[in-house]
XYZ file of C-alpha atoms in Angstrom:
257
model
C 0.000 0.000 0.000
C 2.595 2.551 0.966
C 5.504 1.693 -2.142
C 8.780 2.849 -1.296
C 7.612 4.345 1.705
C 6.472 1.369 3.097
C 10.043 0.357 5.031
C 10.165 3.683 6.601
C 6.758 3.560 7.677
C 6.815 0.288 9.493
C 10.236 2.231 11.274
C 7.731 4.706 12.321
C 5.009 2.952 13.054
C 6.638 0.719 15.627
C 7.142 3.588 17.710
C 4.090 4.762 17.589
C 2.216 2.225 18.457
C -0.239 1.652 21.108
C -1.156 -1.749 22.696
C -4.643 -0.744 23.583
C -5.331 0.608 19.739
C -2.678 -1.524 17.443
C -4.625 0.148 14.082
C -5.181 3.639 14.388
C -2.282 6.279 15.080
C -3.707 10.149 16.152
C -3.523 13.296 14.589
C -1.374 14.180 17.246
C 1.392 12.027 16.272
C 1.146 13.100 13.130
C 1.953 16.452 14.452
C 4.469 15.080 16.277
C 6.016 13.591 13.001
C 7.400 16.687 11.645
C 9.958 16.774 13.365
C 11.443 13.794 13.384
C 10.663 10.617 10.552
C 7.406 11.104 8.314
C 4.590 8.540 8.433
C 1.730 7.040 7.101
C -1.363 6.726 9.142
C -3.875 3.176 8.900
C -7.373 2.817 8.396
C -9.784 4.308 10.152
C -12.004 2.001 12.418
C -15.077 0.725 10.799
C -14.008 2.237 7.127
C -10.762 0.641 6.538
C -11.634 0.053 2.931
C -12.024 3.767 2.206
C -9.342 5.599 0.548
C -8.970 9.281 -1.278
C -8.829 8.974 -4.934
C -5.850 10.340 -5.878
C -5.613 14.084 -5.687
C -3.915 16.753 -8.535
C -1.216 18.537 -7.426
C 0.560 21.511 -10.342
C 2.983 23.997 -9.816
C 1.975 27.997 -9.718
C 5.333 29.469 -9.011
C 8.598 28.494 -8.100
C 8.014 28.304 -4.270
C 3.852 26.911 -4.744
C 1.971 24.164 -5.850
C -1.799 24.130 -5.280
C -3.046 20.511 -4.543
C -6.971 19.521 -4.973
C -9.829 17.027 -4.688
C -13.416 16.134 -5.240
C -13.647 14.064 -2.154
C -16.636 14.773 0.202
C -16.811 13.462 3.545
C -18.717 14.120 6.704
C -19.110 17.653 8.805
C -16.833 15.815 12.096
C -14.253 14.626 9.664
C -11.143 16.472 8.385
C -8.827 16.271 5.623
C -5.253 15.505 6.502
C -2.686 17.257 3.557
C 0.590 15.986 3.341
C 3.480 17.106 1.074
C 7.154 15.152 0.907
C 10.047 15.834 -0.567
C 12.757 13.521 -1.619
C 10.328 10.748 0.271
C 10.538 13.136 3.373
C 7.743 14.810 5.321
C 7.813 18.344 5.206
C 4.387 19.360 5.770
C 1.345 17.829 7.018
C -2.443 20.226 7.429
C -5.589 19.067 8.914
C -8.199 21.166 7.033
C -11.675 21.464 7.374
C -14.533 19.047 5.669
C -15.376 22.002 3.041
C -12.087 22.692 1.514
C -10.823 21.098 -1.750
C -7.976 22.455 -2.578
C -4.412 23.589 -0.459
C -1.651 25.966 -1.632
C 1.818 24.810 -0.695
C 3.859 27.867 0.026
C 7.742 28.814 0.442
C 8.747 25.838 -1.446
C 12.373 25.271 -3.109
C 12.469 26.457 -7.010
C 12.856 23.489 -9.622
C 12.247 21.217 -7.373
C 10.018 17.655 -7.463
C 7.636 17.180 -4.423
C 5.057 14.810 -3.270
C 1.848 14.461 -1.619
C -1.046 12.704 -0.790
C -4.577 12.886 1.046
C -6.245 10.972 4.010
C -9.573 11.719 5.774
C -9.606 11.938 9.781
C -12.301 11.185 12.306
C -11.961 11.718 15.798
C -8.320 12.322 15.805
C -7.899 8.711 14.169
C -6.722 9.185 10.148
C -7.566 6.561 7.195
C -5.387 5.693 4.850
C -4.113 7.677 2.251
C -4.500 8.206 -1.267
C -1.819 7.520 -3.952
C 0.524 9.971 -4.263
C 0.230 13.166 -6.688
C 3.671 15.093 -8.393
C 4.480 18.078 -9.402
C 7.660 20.115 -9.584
C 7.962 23.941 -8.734
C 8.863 25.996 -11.417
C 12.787 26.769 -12.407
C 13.491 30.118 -10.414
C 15.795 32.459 -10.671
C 19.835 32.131 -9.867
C 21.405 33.650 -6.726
C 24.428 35.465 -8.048
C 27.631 34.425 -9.447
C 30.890 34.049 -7.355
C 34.646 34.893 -7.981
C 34.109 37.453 -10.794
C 37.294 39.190 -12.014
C 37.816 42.059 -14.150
C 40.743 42.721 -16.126
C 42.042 44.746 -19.069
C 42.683 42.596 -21.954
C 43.519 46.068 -24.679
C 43.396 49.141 -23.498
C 40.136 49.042 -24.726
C 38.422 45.940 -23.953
C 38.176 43.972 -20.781
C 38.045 40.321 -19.975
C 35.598 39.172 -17.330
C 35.354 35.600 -15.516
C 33.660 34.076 -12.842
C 32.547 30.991 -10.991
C 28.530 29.581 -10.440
C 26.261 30.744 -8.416
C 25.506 28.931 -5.024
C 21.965 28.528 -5.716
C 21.050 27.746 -9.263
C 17.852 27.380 -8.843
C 17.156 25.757 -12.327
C 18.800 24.811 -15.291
C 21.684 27.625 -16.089
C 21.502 29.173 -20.006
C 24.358 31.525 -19.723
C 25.839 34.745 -18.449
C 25.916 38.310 -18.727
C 28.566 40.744 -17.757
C 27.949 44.205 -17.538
C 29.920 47.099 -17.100
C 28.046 50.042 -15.476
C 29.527 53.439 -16.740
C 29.767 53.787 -19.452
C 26.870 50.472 -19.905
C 28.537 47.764 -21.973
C 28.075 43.695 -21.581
C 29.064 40.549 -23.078
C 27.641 37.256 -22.945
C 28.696 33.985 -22.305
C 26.745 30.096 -22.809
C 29.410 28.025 -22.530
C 29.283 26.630 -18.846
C 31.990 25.237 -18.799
C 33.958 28.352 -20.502
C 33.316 31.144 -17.468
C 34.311 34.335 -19.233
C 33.543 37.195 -22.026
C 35.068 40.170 -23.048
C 33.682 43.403 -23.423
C 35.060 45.889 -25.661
C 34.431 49.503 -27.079
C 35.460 50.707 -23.439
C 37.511 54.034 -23.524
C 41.272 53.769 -22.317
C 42.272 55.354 -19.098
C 39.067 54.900 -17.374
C 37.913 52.733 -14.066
C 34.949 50.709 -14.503
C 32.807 48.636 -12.175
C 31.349 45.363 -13.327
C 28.850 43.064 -12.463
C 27.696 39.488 -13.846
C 24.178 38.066 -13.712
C 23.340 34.625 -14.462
C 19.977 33.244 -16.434
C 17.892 30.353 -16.366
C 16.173 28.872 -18.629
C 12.114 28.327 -18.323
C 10.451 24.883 -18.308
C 9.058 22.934 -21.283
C 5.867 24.935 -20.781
C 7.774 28.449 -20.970
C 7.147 28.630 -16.609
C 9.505 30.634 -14.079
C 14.062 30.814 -15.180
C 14.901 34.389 -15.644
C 18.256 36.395 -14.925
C 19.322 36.210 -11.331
C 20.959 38.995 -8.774
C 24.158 40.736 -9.774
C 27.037 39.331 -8.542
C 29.162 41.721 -6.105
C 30.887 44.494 -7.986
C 34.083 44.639 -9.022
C 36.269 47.456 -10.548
C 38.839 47.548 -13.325
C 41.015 49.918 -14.088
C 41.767 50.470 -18.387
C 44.579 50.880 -19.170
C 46.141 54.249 -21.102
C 45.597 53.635 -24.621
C 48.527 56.996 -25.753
C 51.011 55.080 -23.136
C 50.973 51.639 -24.110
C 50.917 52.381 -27.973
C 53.959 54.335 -27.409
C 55.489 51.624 -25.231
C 54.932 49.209 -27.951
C 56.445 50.786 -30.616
C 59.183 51.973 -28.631
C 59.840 47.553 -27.770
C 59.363 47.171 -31.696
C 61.999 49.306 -32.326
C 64.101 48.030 -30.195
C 63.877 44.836 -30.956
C 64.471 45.293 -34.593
C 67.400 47.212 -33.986
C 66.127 50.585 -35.251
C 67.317 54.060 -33.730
């Protein structure tokens, strides 16, 4: 009945217990259950053959999914909402008989949960329904690490960086910006962290920023360009200067006075 979660429950359940009541385990442990191992609750006395049809669960952000039903049961019962992640419980709601439908909120971005539905009666829960999926939207990235700035020509600059912490998604590339005067450069090689931007004037100091950009899911959903990274400053280098200094080496090494 309970799939891969069935080992863990049986952990749980032995625990929980009681010799006067070996079927039914309370709302209370339930409650209980969040913060330590997740479990599954058994029939309800009397009913043990009813179970939830399977509730739909989609994704309406990156940090909620709205879960619903069509299930109707009686004015003393209550709905018991539980969401998992990675085959742990995260959440569990009693709600009342009249609801049919729960928002899951402050959820990770791109990420796959679980959950599933059980009716309650006097503090004693049935069984639960199979499981609905859904995945939160890709969000956005938290901002890239380790970026460097540094002159390449006097009037272009090459910029590189590391990944953010927090992807939140799939990655599509880069963009590194230069503030005054505004130039950028883009990057989608992942592996490849760097771009160059050019048409800067010579002599100058400019700060710089990179941003990093996710891509949506299949149905176009959530991704989007990130926070700016922390800023860093270049200094250009004298364009008059270093021409002269290079012709002055050219002449010298051909052997020209």
């Amino acid at each position: 009945m309970y799939g891969k979660y069935g080992a863990r429950f049986q952990n749980v359940l032995s625990t929980l217990v009681k010799e006067e009541d070996p079927l039914t385990i309370t709302t209370t442990e339930v409650a209980k259950n969040l913060t330590g191992e997740s479990l599954h609750v058994m029939d309800i006395p009397g009913r043990s053959h009813f179970v939830p049809d399977q509730p739909l669960m989609v994704a309406i952000s990156a940090s909620a999914l709205v879960m619903q039903w069509s299930v109707s049961i009686a004015s003393n019962a209550q709905f018991l909402v539980e969401l998992y992640s990675d085959a742990d419980l995260i959440e569990a709601h009693l709600l009342s008989p009249s609801m049919r439908q729960y928002t899951f909120q402050d959820l990770r971005p791109f990420t796959m949960y679980s959950a599933d539905l059980a009716v309650c009666i006097d503090a004693k829960c049935g069984a639960p329904s199979a499981m609905a999926f859904a995945a939160t939207w890709p969000g956005t990235p938290s901002a890239p690490l380790g970026v460097e700035a540094r002159p390449r020509t006097y009037n272009s600059l090459e910029v590189t960086w590391n990944p953010p912490a927090s992807p939140n998604g799939q990655i599509e590339g880069y963009v590194a910006v230069t503030a005054q005067p505004y130039r950028e450069c883009y990057s989608d090689n992942l592996q490849y962290r760097r771009c160059y931007v050019n048409d800067l004037p010579a002599n100058i100091t400019v700060e710089v920023y990179v941003v990093a950009c996710n891509l949506p899911n299949a149905q176009g959903q959530g991704g989007g360009c990130g926070s700016p990274s922390n800023m860093t400053v270049a200094k250009m280098w004298n364009g008059g200067f270093y021409d002269s200094l290079s012709f002055q080496v050219n002449v010298s090494i051909n052997g020209v006075k």
